[in-house]
Structure formats: C-alpha cells, structure tokens
Tab-separated table of C-alpha atoms in Angstrom:
chain	number	residue	atom	x	y	z
O	1	MET	CA	147.729	188.336	314.014
O	2	ALA	CA	145.292	191.115	312.946
O	3	LEU	CA	146.468	194.716	313.852
O	4	ALA	CA	142.470	195.955	314.387
O	5	TYR	CA	138.998	195.233	313.376
O	6	ILE	CA	137.856	198.274	311.099
O	7	ASN	CA	135.042	198.974	308.780
O	8	ILE	CA	135.643	200.183	305.208
O	9	ILE	CA	133.650	203.363	304.273
O	10	ALA	CA	133.158	204.288	300.717
O	11	LYS	CA	131.377	207.318	299.254
O	12	GLN	CA	129.515	207.588	295.865
O	13	TYR	CA	128.085	210.829	294.466
O	14	PHE	CA	125.220	211.084	291.905
O	15	ASN	CA	124.644	214.205	290.056
O	16	PHE	CA	123.661	214.837	286.343
O	17	MET	CA	126.645	213.616	285.197
O	18	CYS	CA	125.614	209.794	285.580
O	19	ARG	CA	127.467	207.188	283.540
O	20	SER	CA	125.657	203.836	284.440
O	21	ASP	CA	122.392	202.866	284.686
O	22	PHE	CA	122.338	202.416	288.341
O	23	GLU	CA	123.671	206.004	288.976
O	24	ARG	CA	120.901	207.609	286.454
O	25	ARG	CA	118.172	205.565	288.580
O	26	ILE	CA	119.517	207.119	291.905
O	27	PHE	CA	119.983	210.518	290.322
O	28	HIS	CA	116.563	210.547	288.744
O	29	ASP	CA	114.487	208.680	291.443
O	30	THR	CA	115.900	211.007	294.278
O	31	TYR	CA	115.222	214.142	292.386
O	32	LYS	CA	111.615	213.089	291.497
O	33	GLU	CA	111.181	212.276	295.233
O	34	PHE	CA	112.838	215.400	296.456
O	35	GLN	CA	110.375	217.399	294.152
O	36	GLU	CA	107.541	215.622	295.864
O	37	LYS	CA	108.575	215.354	299.528
O	38	SER	CA	110.020	218.876	300.014
O	39	LYS	CA	106.519	220.609	299.565
O	40	PRO	CA	106.050	220.597	303.091
O	41	TYR	CA	109.276	222.328	303.754
O	42	THR	CA	108.940	225.116	300.956
O	43	SER	CA	105.360	226.173	302.799
O	44	GLY	CA	104.593	229.729	301.858
O	45	GLU	CA	108.115	230.832	301.237
O	46	ARG	CA	110.150	230.811	298.149
O	47	LEU	CA	112.634	228.227	299.083
O	48	ASN	CA	113.903	226.281	296.077
O	49	THR	CA	117.014	224.475	297.334
O	50	PHE	CA	117.440	222.042	300.035
O	51	SER	CA	120.324	224.048	301.940
O	52	GLN	CA	117.523	227.045	302.117
O	53	MET	CA	114.993	224.338	303.339
O	54	MET	CA	117.449	223.296	306.161
O	55	LEU	CA	118.129	226.846	307.262
O	56	ALA	CA	114.551	227.492	307.415
O	57	ASN	CA	113.151	224.502	309.220
O	58	LYS	CA	115.760	221.784	310.627
O	59	LYS	CA	112.837	219.236	310.212
O	60	ALA	CA	113.989	219.183	306.370
O	61	LYS	CA	116.856	216.788	307.357
O	62	ASP	CA	113.982	214.065	307.321
O	63	LEU	CA	114.122	214.486	303.436
O	64	HIS	CA	117.527	212.556	303.553
O	65	GLN	CA	115.571	209.471	305.010
O	66	LYS	CA	112.434	209.831	302.602
O	67	LEU	CA	114.804	210.118	299.551
O	68	HIS	CA	116.572	206.773	300.978
O	69	TYR	CA	113.382	204.728	301.023
O	70	SER	CA	112.767	205.867	297.169
O	71	VAL	CA	115.872	204.028	296.175
O	72	MET	CA	115.965	201.152	298.606
O	73	ASP	CA	114.840	198.704	295.812
O	74	VAL	CA	117.645	199.952	293.453
O	75	ILE	CA	120.246	199.598	296.262
O	76	GLU	CA	118.898	195.953	297.175
O	77	LYS	CA	119.766	195.082	293.493
O	78	LEU	CA	123.495	195.898	294.190
O	79	GLU	CA	123.537	192.684	296.313
O	80	HIS	CA	125.627	194.067	299.072
O	81	GLN	CA	128.534	194.732	296.618
O	82	ILE	CA	130.133	198.195	296.541
O	83	PRO	CA	129.992	199.282	293.017
O	84	ILE	CA	132.900	201.950	293.368
O	85	LEU	CA	135.394	199.655	295.277
O	86	ARG	CA	137.224	196.471	294.293
O	87	ASP	CA	140.247	194.902	295.715
O	88	GLU	CA	143.444	194.320	293.799
O	89	ASN	CA	141.902	191.103	292.070
O	90	GLY	CA	139.155	193.040	290.927
O	91	ASN	CA	136.682	191.429	293.333
O	92	SER	CA	133.916	193.786	294.583
O	93	ILE	CA	133.885	194.640	298.340
O	94	ARG	CA	130.818	193.832	300.319
O	95	PHE	CA	128.820	196.477	302.219
O	96	GLU	CA	126.500	195.957	305.199
O	97	TRP	CA	124.531	199.063	304.906
O	98	ALA	CA	124.247	202.138	302.558
O	99	GLU	CA	123.105	205.369	303.516
O	100	LEU	CA	121.869	208.127	301.383
O	101	GLU	CA	122.416	211.813	301.995
O	102	ILE	CA	121.582	215.048	300.093
O	103	ILE	CA	124.408	216.897	299.328
O	104	ASP	CA	122.171	219.701	297.610
O	105	SER	CA	119.147	220.016	295.479
O	106	ASP	CA	117.017	222.613	293.458
O	107	LEU	CA	113.491	222.575	292.726
O	108	LEU	CA	114.332	224.875	289.690
O	109	ASN	CA	117.342	223.237	288.478
O	110	LYS	CA	117.630	219.611	288.089
O	111	ALA	CA	121.434	219.943	287.569
O	112	GLY	CA	121.548	221.322	291.070
O	113	HIS	CA	120.918	218.087	292.558
O	114	VAL	CA	123.379	216.166	294.108
O	115	VAL	CA	122.872	212.975	296.198
O	116	SER	CA	125.394	210.560	297.854
O	117	LEU	CA	125.653	206.877	299.086
O	118	THR	CA	127.824	205.965	301.860
O	119	TYR	CA	128.622	202.202	301.838
O	120	THR	CA	129.935	200.587	304.929
O	121	SER	CA	131.549	197.294	304.814
O	122	PRO	CA	130.912	194.533	307.473
O	123	LYS	CA	133.539	194.439	310.376
O	124	MET	CA	136.755	193.426	308.643
O	125	LEU	CA	140.136	192.283	310.227
O	126	LEU	CA	143.157	194.226	309.227
O	127	HIS	CA	146.314	192.386	308.978
O	128	GLU	CA	148.853	194.822	307.712
O	129	ILE	CA	149.220	197.769	305.601
O	130	ASP	CA	151.616	197.403	303.108
O	131	LYS	CA	152.535	200.749	301.380
O	132	GLU	CA	149.372	201.826	299.781
O	133	LEU	CA	147.489	198.472	300.371
O	134	LEU	CA	145.174	197.568	303.184
O	135	VAL	CA	145.590	193.709	303.636
O	136	LEU	CA	142.095	192.974	305.253
O	137	SER	CA	139.989	189.668	305.614
O	138	GLU	CA	136.324	189.494	306.589
O	139	GLU	CA	135.597	187.589	309.517
O	140	THR	CA	132.476	185.563	309.603
O	141	ALA	CA	131.555	183.056	312.224
O	142	GLY	CA	134.579	183.777	314.072
O	143	LYS	CA	136.692	182.298	311.103
O	144	SER	CA	138.825	184.823	308.966
O	145	ASN	CA	137.923	184.507	305.171
O	146	SER	CA	140.148	184.783	302.156
O	147	ILE	CA	142.968	187.774	302.256
O	148	LEU	CA	141.806	191.172	300.298
O	149	LYS	CA	144.156	193.651	299.366
O	150	ILE	CA	142.649	197.127	298.754
O	151	LYS	CA	144.286	200.170	297.921
O	152	MET	CA	143.775	203.171	299.832
O	153	THR	CA	142.234	206.278	298.084
O	154	GLU	CA	140.959	209.637	299.101
O	155	GLU	CA	137.315	208.049	298.448
O	156	LEU	CA	138.111	205.190	301.030
O	157	ARG	CA	137.638	205.896	304.799
O	158	ILE	CA	138.231	203.544	307.512
O	159	ASP	CA	136.190	203.428	310.578
O	160	TYR	CA	138.233	202.163	313.479
O	161	CYS	CA	136.243	199.682	315.816
O	162	GLU	CA	138.582	197.971	317.894
O	163	LYS	CA	142.427	197.376	318.350
O	164	HIS	CA	143.649	193.944	318.807
O	165	GLU	CA	146.337	193.347	321.452
O	166	LEU	CA	148.550	190.440	322.660
O	167	VAL	CA	147.728	189.333	326.117
O	168	CYS	CA	150.627	187.786	328.092
O	169	SER	CA	149.946	186.021	331.584
C-alpha cells in the first residue's frame, strides 16, 4: 500500500565552476543568450545585473523563458535522466520536465552568472520512508514499476500530490 503520490524535485546550479561538458554548455549558452536578450531591459539606463533589471522592469522575468529556450536541445540530450540524482543502485531518476531559472547574471562579469535547472519527476508512489531513504516506484499505465530507494538530501524536495487512504465500507 502506497502512502502518497509525490513528485521528486531536484535543483542543479550552474556557475563559472562547471565540471562537466553539460554544465559548461548550460553556463556558456545561457550567458551568451543573456547578453543578447537582456538589451531591451537595460534601455538607456546603466543596468548590468539581472537583479537590477528586475527591479527596473518586471518584464525582465521573461528572460528566464528566453534563456530556457536557448538550452532546450542540451536538456533534451539528457534523455529525461536527472544528472544529479541517482537511486541507491546508481540508476538515474527520470524527470518529466526541467525549468531554467536565472539566479543572477552580470553583463560586465561572466563569473556573476548563475542559473539553475529544476528537474521534476513524473508522479511516483511513495511506499515508505525507511530512515533517510524514500522507497518509491514510478506508476505507468496504472501499474507500479520496480522499487527505487532514494536517499533524502538537502538538494531533494518532495512535492506532495495526493495522499492514499484506505476506504472501508
């Protein structure tokens, strides 16, 4: 009997300290796009950072989506596997969607560019919580797939979907 339906959410940050090719592509491609797409939000003023642009013009929030579009092909190459989250057997956890967010950026300093990707898993069945492990399975076509055990960490967030209840008549 499952305890609840949940989504697993993991956030990955990208800054100038990139280690993998994937991280470097996200960092460099989003910075290049930020330089190009932020021009309308600096109009006439000396605004260099994303946070300054947001304060001056709330429409600058559109940059999140514009930068996301610039790396969609890179994200697709992940083949729906969260690169920063594995189960206890070392298997990648699937994500249903990923969303890019600009944490901050600076047109005058590339080292000030920080973005994140938030990965959200498909709906999963939470079977139990065993100490620091979540015991889960992914449900496909009404059937529960193999059991996964994921260690709870600070980077991991659970989005509560629906509680399972026994119904007695």
